[in-house]
N, CA, C and O atoms as a printed pandas DataFrame, in Angstrom:
     atom_number atom_name residue_name chain_id  residue_number  x_coord  y_coord  z_coord
0              1         N          UNK        A               1  134.811   68.066  103.126
1              2        CA          UNK        A               1  134.327   69.312  103.151
2              3         C          UNK        A               1  133.793   68.878  105.376
3              4         O          UNK        A               1  133.723   69.738  106.254
4              5         N          UNK        A               2  133.619   67.807  105.501
5              6        CA          UNK        A               2  132.711   67.042  106.304
6              7         C          UNK        A               2  134.421   66.965  107.549
7              8         O          UNK        A               2  134.266   67.083  108.764
8              9         N          UNK        A               3  135.389   66.827  107.132
9             10        CA          UNK        A               3  136.540   67.302  108.365
10            11         C          UNK        A               3  136.749   68.146  108.234
11            12         O          UNK        A               3  137.271   68.407  109.318
12            13         N          UNK        A               4  136.805   69.307  107.488
13            14        CA          UNK        A               4  137.277   70.557  107.758
14            15         C          UNK        A               4  135.769   71.005  108.637
15            16         O          UNK        A               4  135.908   70.737  109.830
16            17         N          UNK        A               5  135.121   71.291  108.488
17            18        CA          UNK        A               5  133.658   70.963  109.608
18            19         C          UNK        A               5  133.084   70.760  110.968
19            20         O          UNK        A               5  132.179   71.141  111.711
20            21         N          UNK        A               6  134.351   69.757  110.872
21            22        CA          UNK        A               6  134.653   68.792  111.704
22            23         C          UNK        A               6  135.164   70.020  113.073
23            24         O          UNK        A               6  134.783   70.449  114.162
24            25         N          UNK        A               7  136.410   70.171  111.948
25            26        CA          UNK        A               7  137.862   71.386  112.993
26            27         C          UNK        A               7  137.719   72.086  113.288
27            28         O          UNK        A               7  138.358   72.609  114.201
28            29         N          UNK        A               8  136.133   72.882  112.303
29            30        CA          UNK        A               8  135.697   73.962  113.297
30            31         C          UNK        A               8  135.986   75.922  111.870
31            32         O          UNK        A               8  136.090   77.143  111.987
32            33         N          UNK        A               9  135.969   74.901  110.836
33            34        CA          UNK        A               9  136.443   75.659  109.825
34            35         C          UNK        A               9  135.110   76.741  109.568
35            36         O          UNK        A               9  134.021   76.229  109.826
36            37         N          UNK        A              10  135.080   77.939  109.167
37            38        CA          UNK        A              10  134.468   79.268  108.932
38            39         C          UNK        A              10  133.798   79.144  107.676
39            40         O          UNK        A              10  134.434   78.878  106.656
40            41         N          UNK        A              11  132.300   79.352  107.674
41            42        CA          UNK        A              11  131.694   78.824  106.041
42            43         C          UNK        A              11  132.681   79.128  104.469
43            44         O          UNK        A              11  132.861   78.475  103.441
44            45         N          UNK        A              12  133.120   80.393  104.949
45            46        CA          UNK        A              12  133.675   81.460  104.244
46            47         C          UNK        A              12  134.472   80.673  103.954
47            48         O          UNK        A              12  134.100   79.776  103.197
48            49         N          UNK        A              13  135.965   80.678  104.455
49            50        CA          UNK        A              13  137.203   79.706  104.151
50            51         C          UNK        A              13  136.422   78.298  104.204
51            52         O          UNK        A              13  136.084   78.289  105.388
52            53         N          UNK        A              14  136.119   77.565  103.861
53            54        CA          UNK        A              14  135.590   76.407  103.684
54            55         C          UNK        A              14  135.231   76.415  102.129
55            56         O          UNK        A              14  135.755   75.638  101.330
56            57         N          UNK        A              15  134.513   77.142  101.872
57            58        CA          UNK        A              15  134.225   76.976  100.616
58            59         C          UNK        A              15  135.785   77.863   99.468
59            60         O          UNK        A              15  136.162   77.443   98.373
60            61         N          UNK        A              16  136.139   78.630   99.936
61            62        CA          UNK        A              16  137.593   79.652   99.483
62            63         C          UNK        A              16  138.710   78.024   98.936
63            64         O          UNK        A              16  139.261   77.599   97.920
64            65         N          UNK        A              17  138.503   77.597  100.471
65            66        CA          UNK        A              17  139.575   76.331  100.660
66            67         C          UNK        A              17  139.461   75.640  100.206
67            68         O          UNK        A              17  139.845   75.881   99.062
68            69         N          UNK        A              18  139.004   74.378  100.322
69            70        CA          UNK        A              18  137.672   73.299   99.843
70            71         C          UNK        A              18  137.197   73.458   98.592
71            72         O          UNK        A              18  137.671   73.035   97.538
72            73         N          UNK        A              19  136.164   74.141   98.796
73            74        CA          UNK        A              19  135.716   73.207   98.157
74            75         C          UNK        A              19  135.814   73.748   96.475
75            76         O          UNK        A              19  135.070   73.164   95.687
76            77         N          UNK        A              20  137.073   75.281   95.725
77            78        CA          UNK        A              20  137.199   75.535   95.281
78            79         C          UNK        A              20  138.707   75.075   94.645
79            80         O          UNK        A              20  138.804   75.172   93.422
80            81         N          UNK        A              21  139.919   74.568   95.415
81            82        CA          UNK        A              21  140.978   74.133   95.486
82            83         C          UNK        A              21  140.205   72.932   95.005
83            84         O          UNK        A              21  140.614   72.668   93.874
84            85         N          UNK        A              22  139.035   71.888   95.472
85            86        CA          UNK        A              22  139.061   70.646   95.347
86            87         C          UNK        A              22  138.514   70.977   92.864
87            88         O          UNK        A              22  138.664   70.720   91.670
88            89         N          UNK        A              23  138.123   71.433   93.572
89            90        CA          UNK        A              23  136.918   71.722   92.140
90            91         C          UNK        A              23  138.426   72.615   90.903
91            92         O          UNK        A              23  138.503   73.173   89.809
92            93         N          UNK        A              24  138.923   72.389   91.543
93            94        CA          UNK        A              24  139.947   73.540   90.158
94            95         C          UNK        A              24  140.651   72.661   89.063
95            96         O          UNK        A              24  140.480   72.496   87.855
96            97         N          UNK        A              25  141.488   72.184   89.977
97            98        CA          UNK        A              25  142.170   70.877   88.600
98            99         C          UNK        A              25  140.821   70.733   87.302
99           100         O          UNK        A              25  140.893   71.208   86.168
100          101         N          UNK        A              26  139.789   70.039   87.812
101          102        CA          UNK        A              26  138.388   70.252   86.879
102          103         C          UNK        A              26  138.766   71.380   86.055
103          104         O          UNK        A              26  139.391   71.354   84.994
104          105         N          UNK        A              27  138.356   72.262   86.614
105          106        CA          UNK        A              27  138.135   73.723   85.864
106          107         C          UNK        A              27  139.113   73.403   84.736
107          108         O          UNK        A              27  138.855   73.373   83.533
108          109         N          UNK        A              28  140.547   73.114   85.473
109          110        CA          UNK        A              28  141.038   73.748   84.304
110          111         C          UNK        A              28  141.745   72.716   83.214
111          112         O          UNK        A              28  142.715   73.028   82.522
112          113         N          UNK        A              29  140.948   71.178   83.187
113          114        CA          UNK        A              29  140.701   70.418   82.723
114          115         C          UNK        A              29  139.547   70.767   81.300
115          116         O          UNK        A              29  139.389   70.323   80.163
116          117         N          UNK        A              30  138.918   71.813   82.167
117          118        CA          UNK        A              30  137.624   72.200   81.087
118          119         C          UNK        A              30  138.517   73.052   80.128
119          120         O          UNK        A              30  139.016   72.793   79.032
120          121         N          UNK        A              31  138.547   74.453   81.137
121          122        CA          UNK        A              31  139.529   75.228   80.100
122          123         C          UNK        A              31  141.009   74.780   79.684
123          124         O          UNK        A              31  141.829   75.698   79.658
124          125         N          UNK        A              32  141.381   73.742   79.416
125          126        CA          UNK        A              32  142.589   73.428   78.332
126          127         C          UNK        A              32  141.843   72.192   76.978
127          128         O          UNK        A              32  142.393   71.651   76.019
128          129         N          UNK        A              33  140.426   72.125   77.481
129          130        CA          UNK        A              33  139.995   71.126   76.200
130          131         C          UNK        A              33  138.700   72.676   75.774
131          132         O          UNK        A              33  137.731   72.498   75.036
132          133         N          UNK        A              34  138.861   73.366   76.103
133          134        CA          UNK        A              34  138.518   74.224   75.400
134          135         C          UNK        A              34  138.968   75.251   74.349
135          136         O          UNK        A              34  138.185   75.930   73.685
136          137         N          UNK        A              35  140.598   75.306   74.245
137          138        CA          UNK        A              35  141.496   75.571   74.445
138          139         C          UNK        A              35  141.482   75.609   73.171
139          140         O          UNK        A              35  141.412   76.559   72.391
140          141         N          UNK        A              36  141.604   73.783   72.916
141          142        CA          UNK        A              36  141.456   73.179   71.704
142          143         C          UNK        A              36  139.902   73.297   70.845
143          144         O          UNK        A              36  139.486   73.594   69.725
144          145         N          UNK        A              37  139.459   72.918   71.978
145          146        CA          UNK        A              37  138.082   73.189   70.866
146          147         C          UNK        A              37  137.755   74.101   70.023
147          148         O          UNK        A              37  137.178   73.849   68.966
148          149         N          UNK        A              38  138.120   75.363   70.437
149          150        CA          UNK        A              38  138.004   76.863   70.148
150          151         C          UNK        A              38  139.091   76.946   68.800
151          152         O          UNK        A              38  138.960   77.704   67.838
152          153         N          UNK        A              39  140.121   76.012   69.001
153          154        CA          UNK        A              39  140.794   76.425   66.984
154          155         C          UNK        A              39  139.981   75.671   66.120
155          156         O          UNK        A              39  139.380   76.386   65.319
156          157         N          UNK        A              40  139.604   73.634   65.937
157          158        CA          UNK        A              40  138.797   73.408   65.343
158          159         C          UNK        A              40  137.512   75.080   65.059
159          160         O          UNK        A              40  137.536   75.364   63.861
160          161         N          UNK        A              41  136.271   76.349   66.112
161          162        CA          UNK        A              41  135.368   76.919   65.779
162          163         C          UNK        A              41  136.267   77.719   65.270
163          164         O          UNK        A              41  135.532   78.545   64.728
164          165         N          UNK        A              42  137.661   78.162   64.998
165          166        CA          UNK        A              42  138.415   79.015   64.570
166          167         C          UNK        A              42  138.803   79.221   63.026
167          168         O          UNK        A              42  139.116   80.163   62.299
168          169         N          UNK        A              43  138.474   76.794   62.831
169          170        CA          UNK        A              43  138.860   76.504   60.914
170          171         C          UNK        A              43  137.035   77.179   60.725
171          172         O          UNK        A              43  136.612   78.224   60.231
172          173         N          UNK        A              44  136.408   76.123   61.313
173          174        CA          UNK        A              44  135.186   76.185   60.439
174          175         C          UNK        A              44  134.637   77.532   60.284
175          176         O          UNK        A              44  133.817   77.883   59.436
176          177         N          UNK        A              45  135.458   78.620   61.668
177          178        CA          UNK        A              45  134.278   79.901   61.295
178          179         C          UNK        A              45  135.697   80.995   59.644
179          180         O          UNK        A              45  135.211   82.093   59.374
180          181         N          UNK        A              46  136.322   80.860   59.266
181          182        CA          UNK        A              46  137.175   80.525   58.909
182          183         C          UNK        A              46  136.651   80.866   57.552
183          184         O          UNK        A              46  136.630   81.869   56.838
184          185         N          UNK        A              47  136.099   79.219   57.463
185          186        CA          UNK        A              47  135.773   79.347   56.023
186          187         C          UNK        A              47  134.053   79.074   55.759
187          188         O          UNK        A              47  133.690   78.921   54.593
188          189         N          UNK        A              48  133.385   79.040   56.482
189          190        CA          UNK        A              48  131.831   79.361   56.704
190          191         C          UNK        A              48  132.490   81.178   55.905
191          192         O          UNK        A              48  131.408   81.351   56.466
192          193         N          UNK        A              49  132.757   81.786   55.611
193          194        CA          UNK        A              49  132.976   83.315   55.474
194          195         C          UNK        A              49  134.170   84.060   54.879
195          196         O          UNK        A              49  134.252   84.804   53.902
196          197         N          UNK        A              50  135.503   83.430   56.193
197          198        CA          UNK        A              50  136.071   84.970   55.864
198          199         C          UNK        A              50  136.941   85.295   54.630
199          200         O          UNK        A              50  137.193   84.586   53.657
200          201         N          UNK        A              51  137.339   86.568   54.927
201          202        CA          UNK        A              51  138.719   86.761   53.935
202          203         C          UNK        A              51  140.181   86.925   53.384
203          204         O          UNK        A              51  140.986   87.383   52.573
204          205         N          UNK        A              52  139.716   85.824   55.008
205          206        CA          UNK        A              52  141.516   86.948   55.382
206          207         C          UNK        A              52  141.540   85.930   56.255
207          208         O          UNK        A              52  140.435   85.452   56.510
208          209         N          UNK        A              53  142.550   85.414   56.836
209          210        CA          UNK        A              53  143.444   83.943   57.963
210          211         C          UNK        A              53  144.190   83.285   57.559
211          212         O          UNK        A              53  144.649   83.494   56.436
212          213         N          UNK        A              54  144.672   82.035   58.470
213          214        CA          UNK        A              54  145.660   81.202   57.787
214          215         C          UNK        A              54  144.087   80.281   56.790
215          216         O          UNK        A              54  144.220   80.245   55.567
216          217         N          UNK        A              55  142.767   79.634   57.395
217          218        CA          UNK        A              55  142.827   78.816   57.124
218          219         C          UNK        A              55  141.616   79.654   55.161
219          220         O          UNK        A              55  141.077   79.362   54.094
220          221         N          UNK        A              56  141.797   80.197   55.646
221          222        CA          UNK        A              56  140.880   81.493   53.945
222          223         C          UNK        A              56  142.422   81.042   53.218
223          224         O          UNK        A              56  142.249   80.233   52.307
224          225         N          UNK        A              57  143.926   81.424   53.457
225          226        CA          UNK        A              57  144.719   81.419   52.831
226          227         C          UNK        A              57  145.248   80.147   52.435
227          228         O          UNK        A              57  145.942   79.953   51.437
228          229         N          UNK        A              58  144.734   78.961   53.600
229          230        CA          UNK        A              58  144.434   77.253   52.708
230          231         C          UNK        A              58  144.052   77.177   51.459
231          232         O          UNK        A              58  144.531   76.679   50.441
232          233         N          UNK        A              59  142.852   77.916   51.791
233          234        CA          UNK        A              59  141.979   77.573   50.716
234          235         C          UNK        A              59  141.894   78.176   49.243
235          236         O          UNK        A              59  141.453   77.756   48.174
236          237         N          UNK        A              60  142.435   79.205   49.613
237          238        CA          UNK        A              60  142.410   79.981   47.752
238          239         C          UNK        A              60  144.210   78.766   47.566
239          240         O          UNK        A              60  144.247   77.990   46.612
240          241         N          UNK        A              61  145.237   78.813   48.395
241          242        CA          UNK        A              61  146.543   77.694   47.469
242          243         C          UNK        A              61  145.416   76.388   46.623
243          244         O          UNK        A              61  145.566   75.946   45.485
244          245         N          UNK        A              62  144.150   75.962   47.784
245          246        CA          UNK        A              62  143.598   74.744   47.321
246          247         C          UNK        A              62  142.347   74.803   46.834
247          248         O          UNK        A              62  141.332   74.128   47.009
248          249         N          UNK        A              63  142.816   76.409   45.730
249          250        CA          UNK        A              63  142.086   75.943   44.630
250          251         C          UNK        A              63  142.748   76.294   43.451
251          252         O          UNK        A              63  142.183   76.162   42.366
252          253         N          UNK        A              64  143.708   76.660   43.533
253          254        CA          UNK        A              64  144.870   76.944   42.645
254          255         C          UNK        A              64  146.416   76.280   42.857
255          256         O          UNK        A              64  147.610   76.524   42.684
256          257         N          UNK        A              65  145.354   75.122   43.432
257          258        CA          UNK        A              65  146.131   73.339   43.642
258          259         C          UNK        A              65  148.173   73.363   43.644
259          260         O          UNK        A              65  149.043   72.729   43.049
260          261         N          UNK        A              66  148.146   74.639   44.824
261          262        CA          UNK        A              66  149.661   74.530   45.254
262          263         C          UNK        A              66  149.926   74.003   46.578
263          264         O          UNK        A              66  150.042   74.617   47.639
264          265         N          UNK        A              67  150.017   72.555   46.297
265          266        CA          UNK        A              67  149.643   71.518   47.810
266          267         C          UNK        A              67  150.844   72.409   48.292
267          268         O          UNK        A              67  150.519   73.011   49.316
268          269         N          UNK        A              68  151.814   72.621   47.986
269          270        CA          UNK        A              68  152.449   72.970   49.557
270          271         C          UNK        A              68  152.465   73.885   50.039
271          272         O          UNK        A              68  153.095   73.736   51.085
272          273         N          UNK        A              69  152.069   75.050   49.912
273          274        CA          UNK        A              69  151.481   76.118   50.364
274          275         C          UNK        A              69  150.046   75.886   51.300
275          276         O          UNK        A              69  149.495   76.646   52.098
276          277         N          UNK        A              70  149.668   74.399   50.809
277          278        CA          UNK        A              70  148.185   74.021   52.081
278          279         C          UNK        A              70  148.585   72.871   52.652
279          280         O          UNK        A              70  147.836   72.179   53.342
280          281         N          UNK        A              71  150.169   72.505   52.322
281          282        CA          UNK        A              71  150.764   72.203   54.365
282          283         C          UNK        A              71  151.076   72.387   54.977
283          284         O          UNK        A              71  151.150   71.969   56.132
284          285         N          UNK        A              72  151.746   73.891   53.876
285          286        CA          UNK        A              72  152.808   74.638   55.186
286          287         C          UNK        A              72  151.150   75.683   56.106
287          288         O          UNK        A              72  151.534   76.335   57.077
288          289         N          UNK        A              73  149.953   75.770   55.887
289          290        CA          UNK        A              73  148.622   75.790   56.772
290          291         C          UNK        A              73  148.981   75.861   57.729
291          292         O          UNK        A              73  149.475   76.465   58.681
292          293         N          UNK        A              74  148.126   74.008   56.667
293          294        CA          UNK        A              74  147.608   73.043   58.028
294          295         C          UNK        A              74  148.924   73.388   59.186
295          296         O          UNK        A              74  148.844   74.161   60.140
296          297         N          UNK        A              75  150.232   72.491   58.740
297          298        CA          UNK        A              75  151.110   72.636   59.642
298          299         C          UNK        A              75  151.309   74.292   60.118
299          300         O          UNK        A              75  152.293   74.230   60.854
300          301         N          UNK        A              76  151.010   75.273   60.084
301          302        CA          UNK        A              76  151.366   76.696   61.055
302          303         C          UNK        A              76  150.276   75.925   61.972
303          304         O          UNK        A              76  150.563   75.355   63.025
304          305         N          UNK        A              77  148.562   76.022   61.223
305          306        CA          UNK        A              77  147.406   75.690   62.198
306          307         C          UNK        A              77  148.395   75.029   63.545
307          308         O          UNK        A              77  148.873   75.565   64.545
308          309         N          UNK        A              78  148.421   73.800   63.088
309          310        CA          UNK        A              78  148.833   72.843   64.165
310          311         C          UNK        A              78  149.763   73.510   64.689
311          312         O          UNK        A              78  149.290   73.914   65.752
312          313         N          UNK        A              79  151.108   73.980   64.563
313          314        CA          UNK        A              79  152.033   74.545   65.542
314          315         C          UNK        A              79  151.251   75.339   65.967
315          316         O          UNK        A              79  151.636   75.359   67.136
316          317         N          UNK        A              80  149.821   76.540   65.898
317          318        CA          UNK        A              80  149.666   77.446   67.158
318          319         C          UNK        A              80  149.497   77.187   67.657
319          320         O          UNK        A              80  149.813   77.552   68.789
320          321         N          UNK        A              81  148.649   76.055   67.301
321          322        CA          UNK        A              81  147.856   75.609   67.881
322          323         C          UNK        A              81  148.525   74.583   68.862
323          324         O          UNK        A              81  148.214   75.129   69.920
324          325         N          UNK        A              82  149.044   73.765   69.131
325          326        CA          UNK        A              82  149.898   72.952   70.495
326          327         C          UNK        A              82  150.638   74.318   70.544
327          328         O          UNK        A              82  149.966   74.764   69.614
328          329         N          UNK        A              83  151.377   75.249   70.821
329          330        CA          UNK        A              83  152.330   76.199   71.131
330          331         C          UNK        A              83  150.738   76.484   71.954
331          332         O          UNK        A              83  150.432   75.510   72.642
332          333         N          UNK        A              84  149.892   77.420   71.989
333          334        CA          UNK        A              84  149.035   77.892   73.030
334          335         C          UNK        A              84  148.795   76.173   73.668
335          336         O          UNK        A              84  149.304   76.115   74.787
336          337         N          UNK        A              85  148.288   75.069   73.329
337          338        CA          UNK        A              85  148.063   74.358   74.408
338          339         C          UNK        A              85  148.872   73.772   74.801
339          340         O          UNK        A              85  148.358   72.689   75.083
340          341         N          UNK        A              86  150.765   73.716   75.239
341          342        CA          UNK        A              86  151.388   73.835   76.077
342          343         C          UNK        A              86  151.354   74.996   76.884
343          344         O          UNK        A              86  151.476   74.919   78.107
344          345         N          UNK        A              87  151.232   75.837   76.413
345          346        CA          UNK        A              87  151.655   77.249   77.523
346          347         C          UNK        A              87  150.355   77.029   78.173
347          348         O          UNK        A              87  150.488   76.950   79.394
348          349         N          UNK        A              88  148.648   76.852   77.603
349          350        CA          UNK        A              88  147.928   76.441   79.068
350          351         C          UNK        A              88  148.184   75.720   79.873
351          352         O          UNK        A              88  147.862   75.846   81.055
352          353         N          UNK        A              89  148.948   74.624   79.292
353          354        CA          UNK        A              89  149.256   73.206   80.488
354          355         C          UNK        A              89  150.087   74.200   81.472
355          356         O          UNK        A              89  149.788   74.305   82.661
356          357         N          UNK        A              90  151.007   74.820   80.958
357          358        CA          UNK        A              90  152.465   75.294   82.103
358          359         C          UNK        A              90  151.353   76.670   82.956
359          360         O          UNK        A              90  151.684   77.079   84.069
360          361         N          UNK        A              91  150.388   77.097   82.414
361          362        CA          UNK        A              91  150.222   78.445   82.993
362          363         C          UNK        A              91  149.016   77.371   83.953
363          364         O          UNK        A              91  148.724   77.814   85.063
364          365         N          UNK        A              92  148.500   76.318   83.621
365          366        CA          UNK        A              92  147.488   75.391   85.087
366          367         C          UNK        A              92  148.993   74.903   85.582
367          368         O          UNK        A              92  149.453   75.433   86.593
368          369         N          UNK        A              93  149.668   74.021   84.965
369          370        CA          UNK        A              93  150.539   73.564   85.833
370          371         C          UNK        A              93  150.886   74.297   87.462
371          372         O          UNK        A              93  150.994   73.686   88.525
372          373         N          UNK        A              94  150.965   75.246   87.312
373          374        CA          UNK        A              94  151.269   76.653   87.647
374          375         C          UNK        A              94  150.653   76.936   89.140
375          376         O          UNK        A              94  151.096   77.118   90.274
376          377         N          UNK        A              95  148.820   76.840   88.208
377          378        CA          UNK        A              95  147.902   77.184   89.029
378          379         C          UNK        A              95  147.421   76.439   89.616
379          380         O          UNK        A              95  146.685   76.965   90.449
380          381         N          UNK        A              96  147.424   74.797   89.678
381          382        CA          UNK        A              96  147.546   73.855   90.337
382          383         C          UNK        A              96  148.501   73.599   90.646
383          384         O          UNK        A              96  149.109   73.308   89.616
384          385         N          UNK        A              97  149.291   73.469   91.681
385          386        CA          UNK        A              97  150.999   72.841   92.132
386          387         C          UNK        A              97  150.644   72.193   92.254
387          388         O          UNK        A              97  150.707   71.543   91.211
388          389         N          UNK        A              98  149.837   71.377   93.411
389          390        CA          UNK        A              98  149.348   70.356   94.071
390          391         C          UNK        A              98  149.443   69.074   93.988
391          392         O          UNK        A              98  149.893   68.161   94.680
392          393         N          UNK        A              99  148.666   69.259   92.503
393          394        CA          UNK        A              99  148.023   68.251   92.007
394          395         C          UNK        A              99  149.105   66.957   91.444
395          396         O          UNK        A              99  148.636   65.933   90.947
């Protein structure tokens, strides 16, 4: 920031191009972490009392001792989480291209 100020960069441009662009990689990492945590929250919310959803189906299969369906549901949750993470990583790489 001091170098940009010494070179006479206007305050508005300093905030937009120096501060925001230097903070953007950290913001993107926080958002990517939030995407992963949201899947834990989804499972916890469905466990708390949902009557539909993947984890609800896993819970029904577990109660009926259908192990194959339990593993299929867990694999589906893992696959959805993995795809969401990869999509966000690709978006982040396009957004923070200088990193």
